[in-house]
Amino acid sequence: MERKFFCVLAVLFVCIHLSSAQRPLGFVLDEGKKKVEIPFELYNNLIVVPVVLNGMLPLRFVVDTGVQTGILTQKAFSDILNLSYSRKYTIAAPGSEKTVEAYVTNNVSLDLPGIHGTGHALLVLEEDYLELRNYLGTDVHGILGYELFSRFIVKVNYEKKILTVSLPGKFKPKGKFQSIPMKVQDTKPYVMAEIELSTGEKIDGKFLMDSGASHGLLIEPASDPRIKVPQHTVSSQIGRGIGGVITGKVGRINSFKIGKFKLENPIVNFPDPNSYMDSLKIGRTKRNGTIGGEVLSRFTVVFNFSKEIVYLKRNSAFRKKFYYNLSGLTVKAKGSDLNTFEITEVRDQSAAKLADVKVGDIILSVNGVPAQELDLNRIIGFFNSKPGKKISLELHRNGESVKRSFFLEDQI
């Protein structure tokens, strides 16, 4: 069950560009420190860290290289602190009649363990339009991006779940890292990488390194006439945007090579035309696609924005096979404790679809484990363990309990 929360808020970022520029962005390490280590949690390949807002409100933010300005996902949190708003925007969501309301608040402090930040501007959403909390299955209140990466060297150890933030100075990573040139354009990091399509054609492309994307790779066919969607794909929801779900085709390419590292038969999302804002022109920077958390998490990654270098060292997950949603189900966590699990998508011709699992079903148990003892991460683990594994569900449907079983299947 992959979910991509990619740059669907770019229109709003442009709107607050001037507001944030008027305030000095000031992240500094605690006095006397040259680096700090911050333990993080990983949900669906997204990095979640603790953040304290204005020294009072403890929250949790996603660390996202793909955004410029910090985001607070719900206005209720800023209202608790009686923050004032310098501007309000009402914007039509792309591809939808839905409108989005957002506010700008200035001179906010953001504290991470060992790091203090003052004078920040935040984009505050009226409500969580992306439903991050529900689709990650944990409390997430905001997104933190460029302000952190621009000030420091940031090392992400996905294996140990440690974020190391260091002063720039002279830096050379220890161990067998490969340095790869990186361009920072419109505050976002881009690298060149080689894709080999299912046809055997090799193409050098420009890719955004997006730690705020849960998928592995996204390739935009419209970015290059040589890029063709593979013949064998499945149609699916590949993410969520302001206007709702983002649809596309999911398939495999022969390989993806970045630096000396080559990943075989990776899963790729190919967004449908007009399913979301034109990714090629967001922020005025053209690209061929994005590299998300499913690929990044196979490395220890060091971002050096000031020198425009990224360092990569593969970890134990590097050779793990790529699979896409073996059950065909998308599940949403609901309720104040996020312990009610509702099925929101059943992919056509998937194992779950053929077993008569339906949208709206509430999961009561998975393989005999009651829902009260589960969280969304564990359910995703059950549903994506390996092809051939049997899944037994007890579901609540129309006031009754029903049981359904199926075997996980790789449709791609």
Short mmCIF file of N, CA and C in Angstrom, two decimals, residues 361-365 393-404:
data_model
loop_
_atom_site.label_atom_id
_atom_site.label_comp_id
_atom_site.label_asym_id
_atom_site.label_seq_id
_atom_site.Cartn_x
_atom_site.Cartn_y
_atom_site.Cartn_z
N ASP A 361 -15.28 -1.90 3.89
CA ASP A 361 -15.11 -2.94 4.91
C ASP A 361 -14.19 -2.42 6.02
N ILE A 362 -14.51 -2.79 7.25
CA ILE A 362 -13.68 -2.45 8.40
C ILE A 362 -12.96 -3.72 8.86
N ILE A 363 -11.66 -3.63 9.01
CA ILE A 363 -10.88 -4.80 9.40
C ILE A 363 -11.03 -5.06 10.90
N LEU A 364 -11.47 -6.28 11.23
CA LEU A 364 -11.59 -6.70 12.63
C LEU A 364 -10.38 -7.52 13.08
N SER A 365 -9.80 -8.28 12.13
CA SER A 365 -8.58 -9.04 12.46
C SER A 365 -7.85 -9.39 11.17
N LEU A 393 -8.83 -12.51 6.64
CA LEU A 393 -9.41 -11.29 7.20
C LEU A 393 -10.77 -11.57 7.83
N GLU A 394 -11.00 -10.94 8.97
CA GLU A 394 -12.36 -10.82 9.50
C GLU A 394 -12.76 -9.37 9.32
N LEU A 395 -13.91 -9.16 8.69
CA LEU A 395 -14.32 -7.81 8.30
C LEU A 395 -15.70 -7.50 8.86
N HIS A 396 -15.91 -6.22 9.12
CA HIS A 396 -17.24 -5.74 9.50
C HIS A 396 -17.85 -5.09 8.28
N ARG A 397 -19.02 -5.61 7.86
CA ARG A 397 -19.68 -5.12 6.65
C ARG A 397 -21.19 -5.10 6.87
N ASN A 398 -21.79 -3.92 6.74
CA ASN A 398 -23.24 -3.78 6.87
C ASN A 398 -23.78 -4.41 8.14
N GLY A 399 -23.08 -4.17 9.24
CA GLY A 399 -23.55 -4.66 10.52
C GLY A 399 -23.25 -6.11 10.81
N GLU A 400 -22.55 -6.78 9.91
CA GLU A 400 -22.26 -8.20 10.09
C GLU A 400 -20.75 -8.44 10.02
N SER A 401 -20.33 -9.58 10.56
CA SER A 401 -18.95 -10.02 10.46
C SER A 401 -18.82 -11.02 9.33
N VAL A 402 -17.88 -10.76 8.41
CA VAL A 402 -17.65 -11.69 7.30
C VAL A 402 -16.17 -12.05 7.28
N LYS A 403 -15.88 -13.24 6.76
CA LYS A 403 -14.49 -13.70 6.69
C LYS A 403 -14.10 -13.91 5.23
N ARG A 404 -12.90 -13.45 4.88
CA ARG A 404 -12.40 -13.61 3.54
C ARG A 404 -10.91 -13.99 3.60
#
